[in-house]
Amino acid sequence: MKEKEPDEEGRLEHHIYDSAVIRDILSDSRAKKLGEYSIIYISSIETTVENLTDWYFHYVKVNPYNWCMILYTDSGENKGVYSIRGIVVKDVIFEQDEYGDYTLLEPSTETLYLPENDTLMEYID
């Protein structure tokens, strides 16, 4: 009987959210935990509609995080993707505070996606 190569059957599927980091949302005094958010560090090239759809429906939508974000590793300006239930916004800018926590800045030039059935549809105003 022939042994199977590791890449044939049983190969693990890779998802952009496999290496997500969970961060606490803390009060202004940093004494009380208010919730959690998720960060994924990947290249902007990896944020295809297919990957974002997988991320939204199999990660964002099913986890209890206050928000989820992707931070592009190939951008020096804290650019990435932001998502909560019902919305995905690509190419937003995040602000990082002195504690290393992120907040969403006012969007300027971004792409908005809305979930419809099992896919993300680009919203054009």
mmCIF file with all atom_site columns, C-alpha atoms in Angstrom:
data_model
loop_
_atom_site.group_PDB
_atom_site.id
_atom_site.type_symbol
_atom_site.label_atom_id
_atom_site.label_alt_id
_atom_site.label_comp_id
_atom_site.label_asym_id
_atom_site.label_entity_id
_atom_site.label_seq_id
_atom_site.pdbx_PDB_ins_code
_atom_site.Cartn_x
_atom_site.Cartn_y
_atom_site.Cartn_z
_atom_site.occupancy
_atom_site.B_iso_or_equiv
_atom_site.pdbx_formal_charge
_atom_site.auth_seq_id
_atom_site.auth_comp_id
_atom_site.auth_asym_id
_atom_site.auth_atom_id
_atom_site.pdbx_PDB_model_num
ATOM 1   C CA . MET A 1 1   ? 0.000   0.000  0.000  1.00 0.00 ? 1   MET A CA 1
ATOM 2   C CA . LYS A 1 2   ? 1.368   3.393  -1.007 1.00 0.00 ? 2   LYS A CA 1
ATOM 3   C CA . GLU A 1 3   ? 1.889   5.959  1.741  1.00 0.00 ? 3   GLU A CA 1
ATOM 4   C CA . LYS A 1 4   ? 0.129   9.247  1.162  1.00 0.00 ? 4   LYS A CA 1
ATOM 5   C CA . GLU A 1 5   ? 2.139   12.411 0.754  1.00 0.00 ? 5   GLU A CA 1
ATOM 6   C CA . PRO A 1 6   ? 1.380   15.082 3.361  1.00 0.00 ? 6   PRO A CA 1
ATOM 7   C CA . ASP A 1 7   ? -0.061  17.375 0.669  1.00 0.00 ? 7   ASP A CA 1
ATOM 8   C CA . GLU A 1 8   ? -2.548  14.825 -0.665 1.00 0.00 ? 8   GLU A CA 1
ATOM 9   C CA . GLU A 1 9   ? -5.247  13.911 1.853  1.00 0.00 ? 9   GLU A CA 1
ATOM 10  C CA . GLY A 1 10  ? -5.376  15.284 5.337  1.00 0.00 ? 10  GLY A CA 1
ATOM 11  C CA . ARG A 1 11  ? -3.767  18.564 4.400  1.00 0.00 ? 11  ARG A CA 1
ATOM 12  C CA . LEU A 1 12  ? -4.847  21.271 6.759  1.00 0.00 ? 12  LEU A CA 1
ATOM 13  C CA . GLU A 1 13  ? -6.806  24.104 5.235  1.00 0.00 ? 13  GLU A CA 1
ATOM 14  C CA . HIS A 1 14  ? -5.343  27.555 5.924  1.00 0.00 ? 14  HIS A CA 1
ATOM 15  C CA . HIS A 1 15  ? -7.517  30.499 6.940  1.00 0.00 ? 15  HIS A CA 1
ATOM 16  C CA . ILE A 1 16  ? -6.423  34.092 7.463  1.00 0.00 ? 16  ILE A CA 1
ATOM 17  C CA . TYR A 1 17  ? -7.914  33.969 10.963 1.00 0.00 ? 17  TYR A CA 1
ATOM 18  C CA . ASP A 1 18  ? -5.841  30.975 12.112 1.00 0.00 ? 18  ASP A CA 1
ATOM 19  C CA . SER A 1 19  ? -3.297  33.278 13.731 1.00 0.00 ? 19  SER A CA 1
ATOM 20  C CA . ALA A 1 20  ? -5.699  35.874 15.168 1.00 0.00 ? 20  ALA A CA 1
ATOM 21  C CA . VAL A 1 21  ? -4.656  37.678 18.338 1.00 0.00 ? 21  VAL A CA 1
ATOM 22  C CA . ILE A 1 22  ? -7.322  38.550 20.911 1.00 0.00 ? 22  ILE A CA 1
ATOM 23  C CA . ARG A 1 23  ? -6.923  41.830 22.800 1.00 0.00 ? 23  ARG A CA 1
ATOM 24  C CA . ASP A 1 24  ? -8.860  43.163 25.771 1.00 0.00 ? 24  ASP A CA 1
ATOM 25  C CA . ILE A 1 25  ? -10.843 46.392 25.575 1.00 0.00 ? 25  ILE A CA 1
ATOM 26  C CA . LEU A 1 26  ? -10.141 48.214 28.822 1.00 0.00 ? 26  LEU A CA 1
ATOM 27  C CA . SER A 1 27  ? -11.765 51.191 30.519 1.00 0.00 ? 27  SER A CA 1
ATOM 28  C CA . ASP A 1 28  ? -10.038 54.583 30.359 1.00 0.00 ? 28  ASP A CA 1
ATOM 29  C CA . SER A 1 29  ? -8.442  53.858 33.729 1.00 0.00 ? 29  SER A CA 1
ATOM 30  C CA . ARG A 1 30  ? -7.429  50.417 32.375 1.00 0.00 ? 30  ARG A CA 1
ATOM 31  C CA . ALA A 1 31  ? -8.869  48.885 35.551 1.00 0.00 ? 31  ALA A CA 1
ATOM 32  C CA . LYS A 1 32  ? -11.900 47.168 34.041 1.00 0.00 ? 32  LYS A CA 1
ATOM 33  C CA . LYS A 1 33  ? -12.241 44.841 31.067 1.00 0.00 ? 33  LYS A CA 1
ATOM 34  C CA . LEU A 1 34  ? -15.079 45.998 28.798 1.00 0.00 ? 34  LEU A CA 1
ATOM 35  C CA . GLY A 1 35  ? -14.797 43.403 26.049 1.00 0.00 ? 35  GLY A CA 1
ATOM 36  C CA . GLU A 1 36  ? -12.444 41.945 23.452 1.00 0.00 ? 36  GLU A CA 1
ATOM 37  C CA . TYR A 1 37  ? -11.393 42.507 19.862 1.00 0.00 ? 37  TYR A CA 1
ATOM 38  C CA . SER A 1 38  ? -9.480  40.408 17.386 1.00 0.00 ? 38  SER A CA 1
ATOM 39  C CA . ILE A 1 39  ? -6.476  41.378 15.242 1.00 0.00 ? 39  ILE A CA 1
ATOM 40  C CA . ILE A 1 40  ? -5.057  39.499 12.280 1.00 0.00 ? 40  ILE A CA 1
ATOM 41  C CA . TYR A 1 41  ? -1.714  40.583 10.823 1.00 0.00 ? 41  TYR A CA 1
ATOM 42  C CA . ILE A 1 42  ? -1.494  39.784 7.102  1.00 0.00 ? 42  ILE A CA 1
ATOM 43  C CA . SER A 1 43  ? -0.475  41.351 3.816  1.00 0.00 ? 43  SER A CA 1
ATOM 44  C CA . SER A 1 44  ? -3.059  43.470 1.996  1.00 0.00 ? 44  SER A CA 1
ATOM 45  C CA . ILE A 1 45  ? -2.700  41.085 -0.952 1.00 0.00 ? 45  ILE A CA 1
ATOM 46  C CA . GLU A 1 46  ? -4.288  38.353 1.173  1.00 0.00 ? 46  GLU A CA 1
ATOM 47  C CA . THR A 1 47  ? -7.472  40.365 1.775  1.00 0.00 ? 47  THR A CA 1
ATOM 48  C CA . THR A 1 48  ? -9.263  39.056 -1.281 1.00 0.00 ? 48  THR A CA 1
ATOM 49  C CA . VAL A 1 49  ? -13.051 38.961 -1.365 1.00 0.00 ? 49  VAL A CA 1
ATOM 50  C CA . GLU A 1 50  ? -12.841 35.175 -0.954 1.00 0.00 ? 50  GLU A CA 1
ATOM 51  C CA . ASN A 1 51  ? -10.653 35.418 2.154  1.00 0.00 ? 51  ASN A CA 1
ATOM 52  C CA . LEU A 1 52  ? -12.766 38.219 3.629  1.00 0.00 ? 52  LEU A CA 1
ATOM 53  C CA . THR A 1 53  ? -15.931 36.210 2.999  1.00 0.00 ? 53  THR A CA 1
ATOM 54  C CA . ASP A 1 54  ? -14.454 33.176 4.778  1.00 0.00 ? 54  ASP A CA 1
ATOM 55  C CA . TRP A 1 55  ? -13.245 35.415 7.624  1.00 0.00 ? 55  TRP A CA 1
ATOM 56  C CA . TYR A 1 56  ? -16.607 37.142 8.035  1.00 0.00 ? 56  TYR A CA 1
ATOM 57  C CA . PHE A 1 57  ? -18.877 34.083 7.926  1.00 0.00 ? 57  PHE A CA 1
ATOM 58  C CA . HIS A 1 58  ? -16.618 31.640 9.798  1.00 0.00 ? 58  HIS A CA 1
ATOM 59  C CA . TYR A 1 59  ? -14.919 33.952 12.282 1.00 0.00 ? 59  TYR A CA 1
ATOM 60  C CA . VAL A 1 60  ? -16.412 37.430 12.720 1.00 0.00 ? 60  VAL A CA 1
ATOM 61  C CA . LYS A 1 61  ? -20.043 36.312 12.696 1.00 0.00 ? 61  LYS A CA 1
ATOM 62  C CA . VAL A 1 62  ? -19.559 33.356 15.066 1.00 0.00 ? 62  VAL A CA 1
ATOM 63  C CA . ASN A 1 63  ? -17.292 34.914 17.692 1.00 0.00 ? 63  ASN A CA 1
ATOM 64  C CA . PRO A 1 64  ? -18.413 37.256 20.495 1.00 0.00 ? 64  PRO A CA 1
ATOM 65  C CA . TYR A 1 65  ? -15.790 39.969 19.897 1.00 0.00 ? 65  TYR A CA 1
ATOM 66  C CA . ASN A 1 66  ? -16.790 43.641 19.979 1.00 0.00 ? 66  ASN A CA 1
ATOM 67  C CA . TRP A 1 67  ? -15.035 44.047 16.633 1.00 0.00 ? 67  TRP A CA 1
ATOM 68  C CA . CYS A 1 68  ? -12.531 42.269 14.431 1.00 0.00 ? 68  CYS A CA 1
ATOM 69  C CA . MET A 1 69  ? -9.743  43.835 12.447 1.00 0.00 ? 69  MET A CA 1
ATOM 70  C CA . ILE A 1 70  ? -7.046  42.965 9.979  1.00 0.00 ? 70  ILE A CA 1
ATOM 71  C CA . LEU A 1 71  ? -3.885  45.037 10.061 1.00 0.00 ? 71  LEU A CA 1
ATOM 72  C CA . TYR A 1 72  ? -1.897  45.054 6.829  1.00 0.00 ? 72  TYR A CA 1
ATOM 73  C CA . THR A 1 73  ? 1.719   44.041 7.336  1.00 0.00 ? 73  THR A CA 1
ATOM 74  C CA . ASP A 1 74  ? 2.744   45.846 4.137  1.00 0.00 ? 74  ASP A CA 1
ATOM 75  C CA . SER A 1 75  ? 1.434   49.300 5.124  1.00 0.00 ? 75  SER A CA 1
ATOM 76  C CA . GLY A 1 76  ? 3.171   51.748 7.409  1.00 0.00 ? 76  GLY A CA 1
ATOM 77  C CA . GLU A 1 77  ? 0.015   53.671 8.265  1.00 0.00 ? 77  GLU A CA 1
ATOM 78  C CA . ASN A 1 78  ? -2.043  51.201 10.358 1.00 0.00 ? 78  ASN A CA 1
ATOM 79  C CA . LYS A 1 79  ? -4.265  50.419 7.395  1.00 0.00 ? 79  LYS A CA 1
ATOM 80  C CA . GLY A 1 80  ? -6.492  47.363 7.235  1.00 0.00 ? 80  GLY A CA 1
ATOM 81  C CA . VAL A 1 81  ? -9.993  45.892 7.428  1.00 0.00 ? 81  VAL A CA 1
ATOM 82  C CA . TYR A 1 82  ? -12.638 46.432 10.100 1.00 0.00 ? 82  TYR A CA 1
ATOM 83  C CA . SER A 1 83  ? -15.663 44.247 10.754 1.00 0.00 ? 83  SER A CA 1
ATOM 84  C CA . ILE A 1 84  ? -18.591 43.863 13.101 1.00 0.00 ? 84  ILE A CA 1
ATOM 85  C CA . ARG A 1 85  ? -21.714 41.795 12.474 1.00 0.00 ? 85  ARG A CA 1
ATOM 86  C CA . GLY A 1 86  ? -23.377 43.038 9.312  1.00 0.00 ? 86  GLY A CA 1
ATOM 87  C CA . ILE A 1 87  ? -20.479 44.962 7.794  1.00 0.00 ? 87  ILE A CA 1
ATOM 88  C CA . VAL A 1 88  ? -16.922 44.630 6.485  1.00 0.00 ? 88  VAL A CA 1
ATOM 89  C CA . VAL A 1 89  ? -14.948 47.767 5.620  1.00 0.00 ? 89  VAL A CA 1
ATOM 90  C CA . LYS A 1 90  ? -11.695 47.380 3.697  1.00 0.00 ? 90  LYS A CA 1
ATOM 91  C CA . ASP A 1 91  ? -8.792  49.860 3.523  1.00 0.00 ? 91  ASP A CA 1
ATOM 92  C CA . VAL A 1 92  ? -9.582  51.787 6.701  1.00 0.00 ? 92  VAL A CA 1
ATOM 93  C CA . ILE A 1 93  ? -7.059  53.527 8.942  1.00 0.00 ? 93  ILE A CA 1
ATOM 94  C CA . PHE A 1 94  ? -6.675  52.605 12.605 1.00 0.00 ? 94  PHE A CA 1
ATOM 95  C CA . GLU A 1 95  ? -5.183  54.778 15.313 1.00 0.00 ? 95  GLU A CA 1
ATOM 96  C CA . GLN A 1 96  ? -2.904  53.101 17.836 1.00 0.00 ? 96  GLN A CA 1
ATOM 97  C CA . ASP A 1 97  ? -2.731  54.513 21.363 1.00 0.00 ? 97  ASP A CA 1
ATOM 98  C CA . GLU A 1 98  ? 0.168   54.507 23.810 1.00 0.00 ? 98  GLU A CA 1
ATOM 99  C CA . TYR A 1 99  ? -0.887  51.066 25.098 1.00 0.00 ? 99  TYR A CA 1
ATOM 100 C CA . GLY A 1 100 ? -0.839  49.482 21.641 1.00 0.00 ? 100 GLY A CA 1
ATOM 101 C CA . ASP A 1 101 ? -4.631  49.329 21.361 1.00 0.00 ? 101 ASP A CA 1
ATOM 102 C CA . TYR A 1 102 ? -6.412  50.236 18.125 1.00 0.00 ? 102 TYR A CA 1
ATOM 103 C CA . THR A 1 103 ? -9.474  52.324 17.322 1.00 0.00 ? 103 THR A CA 1
ATOM 104 C CA . LEU A 1 104 ? -11.038 53.022 13.956 1.00 0.00 ? 104 LEU A CA 1
ATOM 105 C CA . LEU A 1 105 ? -10.450 56.491 12.516 1.00 0.00 ? 105 LEU A CA 1
ATOM 106 C CA . GLU A 1 106 ? -13.103 58.233 10.441 1.00 0.00 ? 106 GLU A CA 1
ATOM 107 C CA . PRO A 1 107 ? -13.180 56.388 7.104  1.00 0.00 ? 107 PRO A CA 1
ATOM 108 C CA . SER A 1 108 ? -12.170 58.279 3.970  1.00 0.00 ? 108 SER A CA 1
ATOM 109 C CA . THR A 1 109 ? -11.462 55.994 1.011  1.00 0.00 ? 109 THR A CA 1
ATOM 110 C CA . GLU A 1 110 ? -12.642 52.525 1.828  1.00 0.00 ? 110 GLU A CA 1
ATOM 111 C CA . THR A 1 111 ? -14.588 49.673 0.290  1.00 0.00 ? 111 THR A CA 1
ATOM 112 C CA . LEU A 1 112 ? -17.749 48.620 2.087  1.00 0.00 ? 112 LEU A CA 1
ATOM 113 C CA . TYR A 1 113 ? -19.066 45.040 1.931  1.00 0.00 ? 113 TYR A CA 1
ATOM 114 C CA . LEU A 1 114 ? -22.404 43.810 3.225  1.00 0.00 ? 114 LEU A CA 1
ATOM 115 C CA . PRO A 1 115 ? -23.180 40.135 3.869  1.00 0.00 ? 115 PRO A CA 1
ATOM 116 C CA . GLU A 1 116 ? -25.851 38.676 1.634  1.00 0.00 ? 116 GLU A CA 1
ATOM 117 C CA . ASN A 1 117 ? -26.685 34.969 1.843  1.00 0.00 ? 117 ASN A CA 1
ATOM 118 C CA . ASP A 1 118 ? -23.220 33.358 2.069  1.00 0.00 ? 118 ASP A CA 1
ATOM 119 C CA . THR A 1 119 ? -21.199 36.039 0.320  1.00 0.00 ? 119 THR A CA 1
ATOM 120 C CA . LEU A 1 120 ? -20.013 39.618 0.743  1.00 0.00 ? 120 LEU A CA 1
ATOM 121 C CA . MET A 1 121 ? -21.435 42.106 -1.725 1.00 0.00 ? 121 MET A CA 1
ATOM 122 C CA . GLU A 1 122 ? -19.628 45.371 -2.402 1.00 0.00 ? 122 GLU A CA 1
ATOM 123 C CA . TYR A 1 123 ? -21.853 48.293 -1.481 1.00 0.00 ? 123 TYR A CA 1
ATOM 124 C CA . ILE A 1 124 ? -21.804 51.156 -3.958 1.00 0.00 ? 124 ILE A CA 1
ATOM 125 C CA . ASP A 1 125 ? -23.510 54.350 -2.851 1.00 0.00 ? 125 ASP A CA 1
#
